[in-house]
Coordinates of C-alpha atoms in Angstrom, one line a residue:
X1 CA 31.9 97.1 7.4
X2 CA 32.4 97.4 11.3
X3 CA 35.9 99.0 10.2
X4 CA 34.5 101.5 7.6
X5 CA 31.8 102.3 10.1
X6 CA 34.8 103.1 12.9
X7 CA 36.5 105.1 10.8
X8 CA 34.0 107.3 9.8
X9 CA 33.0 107.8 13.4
X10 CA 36.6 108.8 14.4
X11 CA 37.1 110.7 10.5
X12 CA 34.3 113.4 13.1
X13 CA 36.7 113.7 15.8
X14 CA 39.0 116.8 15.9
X15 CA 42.1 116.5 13.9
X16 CA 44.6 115.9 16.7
X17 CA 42.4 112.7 18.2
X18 CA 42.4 111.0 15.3
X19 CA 46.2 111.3 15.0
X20 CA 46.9 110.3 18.6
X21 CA 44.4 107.3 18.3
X22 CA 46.0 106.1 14.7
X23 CA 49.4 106.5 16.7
X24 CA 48.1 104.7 19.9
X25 CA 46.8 102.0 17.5
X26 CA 50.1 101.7 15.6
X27 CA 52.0 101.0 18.9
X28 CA 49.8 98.1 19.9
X29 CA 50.1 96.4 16.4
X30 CA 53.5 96.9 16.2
X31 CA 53.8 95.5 20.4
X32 CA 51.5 92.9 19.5
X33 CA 53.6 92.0 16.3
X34 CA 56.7 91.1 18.2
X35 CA 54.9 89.5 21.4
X36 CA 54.5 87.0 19.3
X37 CA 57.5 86.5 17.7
X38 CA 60.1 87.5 20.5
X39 CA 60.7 83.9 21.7
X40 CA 61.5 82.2 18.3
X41 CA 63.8 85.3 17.4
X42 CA 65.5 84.9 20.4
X43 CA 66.1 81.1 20.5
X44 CA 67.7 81.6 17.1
X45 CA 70.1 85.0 18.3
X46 CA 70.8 82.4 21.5
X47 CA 71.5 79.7 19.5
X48 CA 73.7 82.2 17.3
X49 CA 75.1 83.5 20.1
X50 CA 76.1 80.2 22.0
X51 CA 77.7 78.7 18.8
X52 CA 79.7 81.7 18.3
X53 CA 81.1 81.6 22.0
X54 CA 82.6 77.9 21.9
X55 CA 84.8 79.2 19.2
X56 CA 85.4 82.5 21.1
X57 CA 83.9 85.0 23.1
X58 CA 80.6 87.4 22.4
X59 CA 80.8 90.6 24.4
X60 CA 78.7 93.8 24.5
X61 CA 80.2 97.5 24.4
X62 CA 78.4 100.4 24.5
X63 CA 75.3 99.7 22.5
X64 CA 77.9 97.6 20.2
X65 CA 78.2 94.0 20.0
X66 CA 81.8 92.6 19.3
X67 CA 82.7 89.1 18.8
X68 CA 86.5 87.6 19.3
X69 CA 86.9 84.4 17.8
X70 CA 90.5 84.7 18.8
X71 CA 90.3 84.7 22.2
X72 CA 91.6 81.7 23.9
X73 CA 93.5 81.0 20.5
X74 CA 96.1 83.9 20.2
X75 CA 99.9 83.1 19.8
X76 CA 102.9 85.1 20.3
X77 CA 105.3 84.9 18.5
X78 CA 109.4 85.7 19.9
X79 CA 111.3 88.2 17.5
X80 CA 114.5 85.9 17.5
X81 CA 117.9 86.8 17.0
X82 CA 118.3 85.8 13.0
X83 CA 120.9 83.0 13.9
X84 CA 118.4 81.0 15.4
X85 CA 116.4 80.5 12.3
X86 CA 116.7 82.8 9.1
X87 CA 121.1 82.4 9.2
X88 CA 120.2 78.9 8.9
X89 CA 118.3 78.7 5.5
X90 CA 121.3 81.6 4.2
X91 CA 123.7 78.9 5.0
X92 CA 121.6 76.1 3.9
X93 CA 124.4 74.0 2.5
X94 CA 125.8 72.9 5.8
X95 CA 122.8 72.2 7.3
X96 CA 122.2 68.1 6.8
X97 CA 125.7 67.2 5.0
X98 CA 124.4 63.9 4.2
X99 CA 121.8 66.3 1.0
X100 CA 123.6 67.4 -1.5
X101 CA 120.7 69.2 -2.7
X102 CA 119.1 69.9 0.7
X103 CA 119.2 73.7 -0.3
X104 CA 116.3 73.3 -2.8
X105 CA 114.4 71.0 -0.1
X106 CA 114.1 74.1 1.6
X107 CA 112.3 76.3 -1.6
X108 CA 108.9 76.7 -1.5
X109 CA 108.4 78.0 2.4
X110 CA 110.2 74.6 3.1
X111 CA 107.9 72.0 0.7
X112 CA 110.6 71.7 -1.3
X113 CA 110.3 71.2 -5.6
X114 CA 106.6 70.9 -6.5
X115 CA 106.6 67.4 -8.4
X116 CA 105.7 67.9 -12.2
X117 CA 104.3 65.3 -14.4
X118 CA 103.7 62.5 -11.9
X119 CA 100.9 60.7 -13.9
X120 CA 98.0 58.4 -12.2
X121 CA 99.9 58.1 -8.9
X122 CA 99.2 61.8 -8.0
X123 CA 97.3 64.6 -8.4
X124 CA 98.6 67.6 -11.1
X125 CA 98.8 70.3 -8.0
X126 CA 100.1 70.7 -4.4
X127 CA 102.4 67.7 -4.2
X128 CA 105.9 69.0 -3.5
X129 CA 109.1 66.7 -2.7
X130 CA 109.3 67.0 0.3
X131 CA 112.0 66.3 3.1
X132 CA 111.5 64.8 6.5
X133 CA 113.5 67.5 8.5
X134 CA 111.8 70.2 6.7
X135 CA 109.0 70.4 9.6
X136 CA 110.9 73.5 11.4
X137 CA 110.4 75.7 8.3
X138 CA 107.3 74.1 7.3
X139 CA 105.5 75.1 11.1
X140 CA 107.1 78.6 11.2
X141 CA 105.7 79.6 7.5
X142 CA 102.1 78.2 8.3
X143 CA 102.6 80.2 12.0
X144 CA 103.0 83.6 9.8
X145 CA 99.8 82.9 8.1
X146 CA 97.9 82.4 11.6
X147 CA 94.8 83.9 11.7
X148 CA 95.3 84.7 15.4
X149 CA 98.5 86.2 15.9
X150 CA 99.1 89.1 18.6
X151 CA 101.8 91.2 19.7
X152 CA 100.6 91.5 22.6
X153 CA 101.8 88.6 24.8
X154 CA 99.2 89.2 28.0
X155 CA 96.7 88.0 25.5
X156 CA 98.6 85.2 24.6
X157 CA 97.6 81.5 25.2
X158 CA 101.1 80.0 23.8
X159 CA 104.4 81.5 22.9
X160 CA 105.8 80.1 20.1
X161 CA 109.8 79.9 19.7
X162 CA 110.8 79.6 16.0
X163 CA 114.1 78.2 16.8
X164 CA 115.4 75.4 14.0
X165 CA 116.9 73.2 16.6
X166 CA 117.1 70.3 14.1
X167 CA 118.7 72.4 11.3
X168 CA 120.7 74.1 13.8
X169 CA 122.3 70.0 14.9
X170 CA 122.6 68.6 11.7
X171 CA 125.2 70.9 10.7
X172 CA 127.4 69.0 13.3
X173 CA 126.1 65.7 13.6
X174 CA 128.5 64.1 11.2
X175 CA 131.5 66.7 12.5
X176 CA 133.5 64.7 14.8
X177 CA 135.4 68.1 16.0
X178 CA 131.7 68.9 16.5
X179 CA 132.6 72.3 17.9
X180 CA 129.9 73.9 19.5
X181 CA 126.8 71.8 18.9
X182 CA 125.3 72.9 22.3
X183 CA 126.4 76.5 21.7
X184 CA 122.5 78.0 19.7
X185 CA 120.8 75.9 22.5
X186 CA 122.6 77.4 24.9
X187 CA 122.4 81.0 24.1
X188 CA 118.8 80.5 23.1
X189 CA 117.9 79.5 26.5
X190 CA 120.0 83.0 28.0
X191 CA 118.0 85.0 25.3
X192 CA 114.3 83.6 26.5
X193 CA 114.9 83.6 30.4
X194 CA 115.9 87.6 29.8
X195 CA 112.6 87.8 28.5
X196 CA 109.5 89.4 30.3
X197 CA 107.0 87.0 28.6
X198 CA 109.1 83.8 30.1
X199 CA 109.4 85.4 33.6
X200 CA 105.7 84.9 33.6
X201 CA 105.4 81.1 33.9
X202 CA 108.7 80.3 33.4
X203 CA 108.8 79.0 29.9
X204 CA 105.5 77.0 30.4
X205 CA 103.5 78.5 28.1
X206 CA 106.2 78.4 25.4
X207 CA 106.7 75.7 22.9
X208 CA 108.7 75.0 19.8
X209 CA 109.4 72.4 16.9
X210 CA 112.2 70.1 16.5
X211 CA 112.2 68.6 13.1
X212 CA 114.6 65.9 13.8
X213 CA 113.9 62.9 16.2
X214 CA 114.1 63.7 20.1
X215 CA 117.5 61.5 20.6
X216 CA 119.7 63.9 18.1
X217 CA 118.7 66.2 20.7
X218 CA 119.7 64.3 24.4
X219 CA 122.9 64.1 24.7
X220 CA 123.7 63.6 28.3
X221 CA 127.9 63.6 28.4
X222 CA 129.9 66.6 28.1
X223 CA 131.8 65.1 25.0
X224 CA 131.3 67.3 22.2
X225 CA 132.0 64.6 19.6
X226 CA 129.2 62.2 21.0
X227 CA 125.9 62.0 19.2
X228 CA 123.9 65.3 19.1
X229 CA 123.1 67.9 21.9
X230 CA 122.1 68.8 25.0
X231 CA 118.7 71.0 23.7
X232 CA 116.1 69.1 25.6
X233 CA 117.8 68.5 28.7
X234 CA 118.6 71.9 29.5
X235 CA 116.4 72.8 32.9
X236 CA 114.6 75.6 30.5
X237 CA 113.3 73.4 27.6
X238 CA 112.1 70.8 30.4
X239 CA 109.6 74.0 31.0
X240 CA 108.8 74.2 27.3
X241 CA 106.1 72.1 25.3
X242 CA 108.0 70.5 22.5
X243 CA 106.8 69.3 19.3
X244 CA 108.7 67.0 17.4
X245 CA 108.3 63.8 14.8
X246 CA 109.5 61.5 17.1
X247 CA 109.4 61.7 21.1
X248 CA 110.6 60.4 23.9
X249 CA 108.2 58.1 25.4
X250 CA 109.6 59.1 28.7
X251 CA 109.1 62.3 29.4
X252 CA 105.3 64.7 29.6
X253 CA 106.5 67.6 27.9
X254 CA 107.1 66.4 24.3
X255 CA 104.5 65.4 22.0
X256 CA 105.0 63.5 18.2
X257 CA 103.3 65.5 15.8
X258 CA 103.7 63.9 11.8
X259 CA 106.9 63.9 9.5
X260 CA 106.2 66.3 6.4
X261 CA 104.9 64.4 3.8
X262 CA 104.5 65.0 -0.1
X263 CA 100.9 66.6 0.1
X264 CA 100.4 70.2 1.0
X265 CA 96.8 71.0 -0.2
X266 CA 96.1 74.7 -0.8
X267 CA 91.6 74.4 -0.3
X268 CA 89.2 71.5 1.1
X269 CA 88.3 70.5 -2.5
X270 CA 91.9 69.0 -2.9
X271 CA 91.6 66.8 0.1
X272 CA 88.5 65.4 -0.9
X273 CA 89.8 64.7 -4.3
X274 CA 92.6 63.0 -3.3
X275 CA 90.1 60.9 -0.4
X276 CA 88.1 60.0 -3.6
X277 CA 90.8 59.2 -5.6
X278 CA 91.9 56.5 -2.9
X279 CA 89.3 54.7 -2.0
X280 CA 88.9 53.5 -6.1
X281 CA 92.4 53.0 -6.4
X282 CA 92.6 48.7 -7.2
X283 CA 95.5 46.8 -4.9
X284 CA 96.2 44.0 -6.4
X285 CA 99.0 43.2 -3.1
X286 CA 98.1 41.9 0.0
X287 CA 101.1 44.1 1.7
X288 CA 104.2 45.6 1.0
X289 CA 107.2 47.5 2.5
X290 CA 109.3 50.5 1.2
X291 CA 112.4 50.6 2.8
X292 CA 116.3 49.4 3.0
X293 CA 117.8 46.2 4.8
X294 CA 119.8 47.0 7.9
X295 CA 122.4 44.4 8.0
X296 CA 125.2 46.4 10.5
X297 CA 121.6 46.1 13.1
X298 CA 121.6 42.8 15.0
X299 CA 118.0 44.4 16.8
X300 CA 116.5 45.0 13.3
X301 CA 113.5 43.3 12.4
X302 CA 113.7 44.1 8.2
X303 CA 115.5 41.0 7.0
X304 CA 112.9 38.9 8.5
X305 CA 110.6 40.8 6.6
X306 CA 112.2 41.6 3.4
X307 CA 112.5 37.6 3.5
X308 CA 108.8 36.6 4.0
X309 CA 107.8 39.5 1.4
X310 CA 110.2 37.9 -1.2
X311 CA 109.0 34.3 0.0
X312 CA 105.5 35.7 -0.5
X313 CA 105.9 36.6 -4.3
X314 CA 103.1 37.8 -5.5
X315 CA 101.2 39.1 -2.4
X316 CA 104.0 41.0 -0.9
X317 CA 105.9 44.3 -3.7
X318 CA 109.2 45.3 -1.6
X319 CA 110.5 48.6 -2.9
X320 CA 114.5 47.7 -2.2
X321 CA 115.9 51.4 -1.5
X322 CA 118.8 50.1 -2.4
X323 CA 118.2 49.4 -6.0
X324 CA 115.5 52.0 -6.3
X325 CA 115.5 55.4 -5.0
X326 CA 113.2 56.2 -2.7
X327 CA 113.9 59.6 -2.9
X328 CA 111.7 59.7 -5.4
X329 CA 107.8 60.4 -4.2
X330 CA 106.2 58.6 -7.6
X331 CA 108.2 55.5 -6.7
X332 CA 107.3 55.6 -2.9
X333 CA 103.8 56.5 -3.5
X334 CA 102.9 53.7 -7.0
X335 CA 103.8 50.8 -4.3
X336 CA 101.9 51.9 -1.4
X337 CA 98.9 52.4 -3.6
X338 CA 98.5 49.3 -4.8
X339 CA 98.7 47.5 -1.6
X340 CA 96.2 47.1 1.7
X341 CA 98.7 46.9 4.5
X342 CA 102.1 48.6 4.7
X343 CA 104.6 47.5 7.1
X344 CA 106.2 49.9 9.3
X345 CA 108.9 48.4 11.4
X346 CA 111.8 50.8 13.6
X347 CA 114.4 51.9 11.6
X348 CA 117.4 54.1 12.7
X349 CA 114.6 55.0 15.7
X350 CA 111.1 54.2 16.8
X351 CA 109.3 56.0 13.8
X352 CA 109.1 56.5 10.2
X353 CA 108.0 59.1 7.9
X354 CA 106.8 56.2 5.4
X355 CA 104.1 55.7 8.3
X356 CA 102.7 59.2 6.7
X357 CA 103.3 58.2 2.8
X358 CA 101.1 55.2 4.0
X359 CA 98.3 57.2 5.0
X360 CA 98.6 59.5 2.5
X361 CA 98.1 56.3 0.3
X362 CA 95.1 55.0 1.8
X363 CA 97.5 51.7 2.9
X364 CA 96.7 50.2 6.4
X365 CA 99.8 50.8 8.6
X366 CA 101.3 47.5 10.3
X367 CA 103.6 48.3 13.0
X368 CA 105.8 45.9 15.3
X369 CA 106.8 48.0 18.2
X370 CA 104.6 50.5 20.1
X371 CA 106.8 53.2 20.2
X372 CA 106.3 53.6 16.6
X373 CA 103.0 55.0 16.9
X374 CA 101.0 54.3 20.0
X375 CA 102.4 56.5 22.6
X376 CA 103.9 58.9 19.6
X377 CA 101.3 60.8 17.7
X378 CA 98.6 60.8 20.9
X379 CA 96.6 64.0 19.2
X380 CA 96.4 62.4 15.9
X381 CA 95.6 58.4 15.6
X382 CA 92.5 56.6 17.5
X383 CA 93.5 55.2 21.1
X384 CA 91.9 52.3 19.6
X385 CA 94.7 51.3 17.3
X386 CA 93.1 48.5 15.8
X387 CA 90.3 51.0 14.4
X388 CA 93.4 52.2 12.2
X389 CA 96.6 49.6 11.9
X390 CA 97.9 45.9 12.5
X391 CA 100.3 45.0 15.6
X392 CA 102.4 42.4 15.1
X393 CA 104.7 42.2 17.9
X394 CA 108.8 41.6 17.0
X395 CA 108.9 38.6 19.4
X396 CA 106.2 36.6 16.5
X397 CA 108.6 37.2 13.7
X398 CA 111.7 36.4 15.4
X399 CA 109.7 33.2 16.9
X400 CA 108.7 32.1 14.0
X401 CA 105.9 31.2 15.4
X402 CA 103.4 32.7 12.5
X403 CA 104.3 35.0 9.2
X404 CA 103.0 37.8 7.9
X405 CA 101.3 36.7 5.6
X406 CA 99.5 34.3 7.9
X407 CA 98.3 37.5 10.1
X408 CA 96.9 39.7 7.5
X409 CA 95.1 36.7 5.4
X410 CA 92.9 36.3 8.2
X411 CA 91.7 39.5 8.7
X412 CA 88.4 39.7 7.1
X413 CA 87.5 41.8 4.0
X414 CA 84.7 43.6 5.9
X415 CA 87.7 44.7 8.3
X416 CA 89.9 45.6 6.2
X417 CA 87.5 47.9 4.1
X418 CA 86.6 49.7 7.7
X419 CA 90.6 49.7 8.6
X420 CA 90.9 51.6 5.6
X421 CA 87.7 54.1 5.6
X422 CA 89.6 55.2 9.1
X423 CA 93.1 55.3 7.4
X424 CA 91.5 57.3 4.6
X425 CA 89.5 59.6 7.4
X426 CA 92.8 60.2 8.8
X427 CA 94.3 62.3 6.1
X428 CA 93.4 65.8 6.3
X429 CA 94.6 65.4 9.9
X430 CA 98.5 64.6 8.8
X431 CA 99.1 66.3 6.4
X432 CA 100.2 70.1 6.4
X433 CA 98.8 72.4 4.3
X434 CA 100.7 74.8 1.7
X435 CA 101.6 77.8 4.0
X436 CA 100.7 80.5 1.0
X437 CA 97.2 79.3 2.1
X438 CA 94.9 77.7 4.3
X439 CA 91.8 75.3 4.6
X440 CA 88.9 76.0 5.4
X441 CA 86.6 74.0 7.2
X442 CA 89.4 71.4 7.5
X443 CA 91.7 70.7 9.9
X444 CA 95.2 69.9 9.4
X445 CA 98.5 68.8 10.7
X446 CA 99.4 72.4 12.1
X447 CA 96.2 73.2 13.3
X448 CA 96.1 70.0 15.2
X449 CA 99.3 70.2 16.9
X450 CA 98.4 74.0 18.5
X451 CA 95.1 72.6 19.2
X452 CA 97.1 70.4 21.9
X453 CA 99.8 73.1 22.9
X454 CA 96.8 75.3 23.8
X455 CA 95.0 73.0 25.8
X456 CA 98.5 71.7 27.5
X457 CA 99.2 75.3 28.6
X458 CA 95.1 76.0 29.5
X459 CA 95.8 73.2 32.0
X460 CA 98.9 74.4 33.4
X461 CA 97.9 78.0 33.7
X462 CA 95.0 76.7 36.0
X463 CA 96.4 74.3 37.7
X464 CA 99.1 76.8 38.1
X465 CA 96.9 79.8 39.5
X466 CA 95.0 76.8 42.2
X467 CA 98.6 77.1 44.0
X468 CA 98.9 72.9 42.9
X469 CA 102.2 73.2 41.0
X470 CA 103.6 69.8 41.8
X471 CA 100.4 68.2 40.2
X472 CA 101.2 69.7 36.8
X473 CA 104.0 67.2 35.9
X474 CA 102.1 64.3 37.7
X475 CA 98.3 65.6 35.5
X476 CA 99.9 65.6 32.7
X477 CA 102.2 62.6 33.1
X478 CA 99.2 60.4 33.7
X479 CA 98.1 61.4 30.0
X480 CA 101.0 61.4 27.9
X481 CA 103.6 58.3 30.0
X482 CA 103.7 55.1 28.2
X483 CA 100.9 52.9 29.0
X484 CA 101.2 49.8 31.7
X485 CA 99.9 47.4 28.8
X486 CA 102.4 48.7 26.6
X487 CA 105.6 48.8 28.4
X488 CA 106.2 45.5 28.9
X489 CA 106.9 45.8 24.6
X490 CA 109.5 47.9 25.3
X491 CA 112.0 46.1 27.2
X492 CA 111.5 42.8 24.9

């Protein structure tokens, strides 16, 4: 009534006061509307904002608001020369002479034959058969696909070199003329150094993959026909952050990121079917071990354990690969699904791509020297390594002094069903995905490993631009070196 009465009492007023008063009403309402509301709506465009900017950076132009969730995250990419990569794959069949067929391992942007037909043991899609030196080609084709490439190298924050430095060897491994294994590595170096972007930092903010273990790559004679080549103890790739399935334990500049395996999901949903799929599967073995005596090795472990795994009959399935290829990803993958612990000891070196298959299978990994894992693969397993695996030093099984068996009998159930959760966990984080395409809210393999290169060179860059260069090596040492606790293992 008090508002009818109001408006009739203005409705008297001249025409142009009873617009200016609605108007001057209006205003008020519409001021009064957001006094109310401004804090809420701008906790939650804060709140917006803040999330957006750990991922990149939020920035205001003109009366425009832009958001770069590439900064901080771009890579360059070098234009090689084609000999250092692309004359390779032409020339495939000289690449690792040992393959007969290592020119089809390379089909499928380096994931090699996609596996038809494989039954219960795996899933109908995205399982390819894949080779362990396959990693260079594997890493370039997911880089193409990189949601933040430039071509601008000032915005850069790493410089990727798609060299195949393990391809590029194995062609000559086996040559005992071995005429010029050094020679790609050589001229490689001479082609980056020319380069504005290197001139920079000096090769610090480059990196590159090696898809071949880091002693096929340290020769330190000027014999041609000893074993490998000189790659990473040229001065320049000593500047370079290297990524490569097995490191040298030694040195702060390489890091072990995981062999290829047979699983190259193309969306989340695969990963989490597989995951599933795991955890159900029934293992009727206590442990087994996939893998091939080594008689001509007085150091290796594996008779011991092919012995105790035969002794232990029905709690131990040995997969000779000898007898039964184990070339074969249905064969490798049936037995480590149907046990709880796989055993992982050195083989030609420190590491082994069955360590992967293992995961892959949901099988707890039981290793017997550190360098096998622990001070390898530092951005990808739990520094708590019991959360994850068994260690069982050598110096037990050449003792006697307790077996296998014995060991993993006395780990409880409740353990080994939380060992395994973590194994299981682990997954999406070794395995790469299928470079036609990408995950997305999961992150793999790839993503991981340029996680760490960018971080490396964040923390050179500043340390660099402080005027501290001599504590770069010594930072970064103190990270990566082996461990005090662990080096003792090393020179049993």
């Amino acid at each position: 009534m008090e508002n009818w009465t109001l408006l009739t009492k203005y409705c008297k007023k001249p025409l142009w006061f009873v617009l200016l008063t609605l108007c001057v009403l209006a205003f008020f309402s519409h001021h009064s509307y957001f006094s109310y509301d401004t804090k809420p709506l701008y906790s939650r465009v804060s709140k917006e904002v803040d999330t957006r900017i750990s991922k990149g950076v939020y920035r205001e132009e003109g009366s425009r608001h832009e958001f770069d969730a590439c900064i901080g995250r771009y890579i360059y990419v070098h234009d090689l020369p084609s000999k250092f990569n692309v004359d390779i794959l032409k020339n495939c069949t000289s690449s690792v002479k040992w393959y007969n067929n290592i020119c089809e391992y390379m089909s499928n942007f380096g994931l090699g034959p996609e596996l038809k037909g494989s039954g219960k043991v795996l899933q109908k899609k995205s399982w390819y058969a894949t080779n362990q030196f396959m990693l260079e080609v594997i890493f370039h084709n997911r880089m193409k696909k990189y949601k933040c490439l430039t071509n601008d190298s000032t915005l850069a924050s790493a410089i990727f070199v798609p060299f195949y430095p393990g391809l590029d060897v194995g062609r000559y491994l086996w040559d005992d003329a071995g005429f010029d294994r050094d020679a790609n590595s050589i001229e490689l170096m001479k082609w980056l150094t020319e380069k504005s972007e290197w001139k920079k930092l000096q090769g610090q903010d480059h990196f590159f993959v090696a898809g071949r273990i880091t002693w096929d790559f340290r020769r330190l004679t000027d014999i041609q026909t000893d074993w490998g080549n000189k790659l990473m103890v040229l001065p320049e790739a000593k500047n370079m952050t290297i990524l490569g399935i097995e490191s040298s334990p030694w040195t702060s500049n390489e890091f072990a990121i995981p062999y290829p395996t047979y699983f190259h999901p193309t969306r989340d949903s695969e990963v989490s079917r597989w995951q599933s799929k795991i955890k159900k599967t029934k293992r009727p073995y206590l442990y087994s071990f996939v893998g091939a005596p080594r008689p001509k090795s007085e150091d290796s472990i594996r008779s011991i354990i092919i012995k105790q795994c035969v002794a232990s009959r029905r709690k131990c399935k040995f997969l000779d690969c000898n007898v039964k290829s184990c070339q074969n990803p249905g064969n490798v993958m049936s037995t480590l699904q149907k046990s709880n612990f796989c055993l992982q000891p050195s083989g030609d070196s420190y590491t082994r791509r069955s360590t992967f298959d293992s995961i892959l299978a949901g099988c707890i990994p039981v290793f017997f020297h550190p360098g096998s894992a622990y001070i390898q693969y530092i951005w990808y397993f739990p520094k708590n390594y019991t959360k994850y695996s068994v260690f069982i030093p050598e110096k037990t099984l050449r003792d006697g002094t307790k077996s296998i068996e014995t060991i993993l009998r006395a780990i409880p159930n409740s353990q080994v069903r939380s060992m395994r959760e973590e194994v299981i966990g682990l997954i999406p984080r070794v395995t790469y995905a299928d470079p036609r395409s990408s995950l997305e809210t999961l992150e793999d393999a790839f993503d991981t490993a340029l996680r760490g290169v960018i971080k490396r060179v964040e923390i050179i860059k500043k340390v660099t631009e402080d005027g501290r260069n001599a504590s770069v090596v010594e930072f970064l040492e103190e990270e990566h070196m082996i461990e005090k606790q662990l080096d003792s293992l090393f020179r049993q």
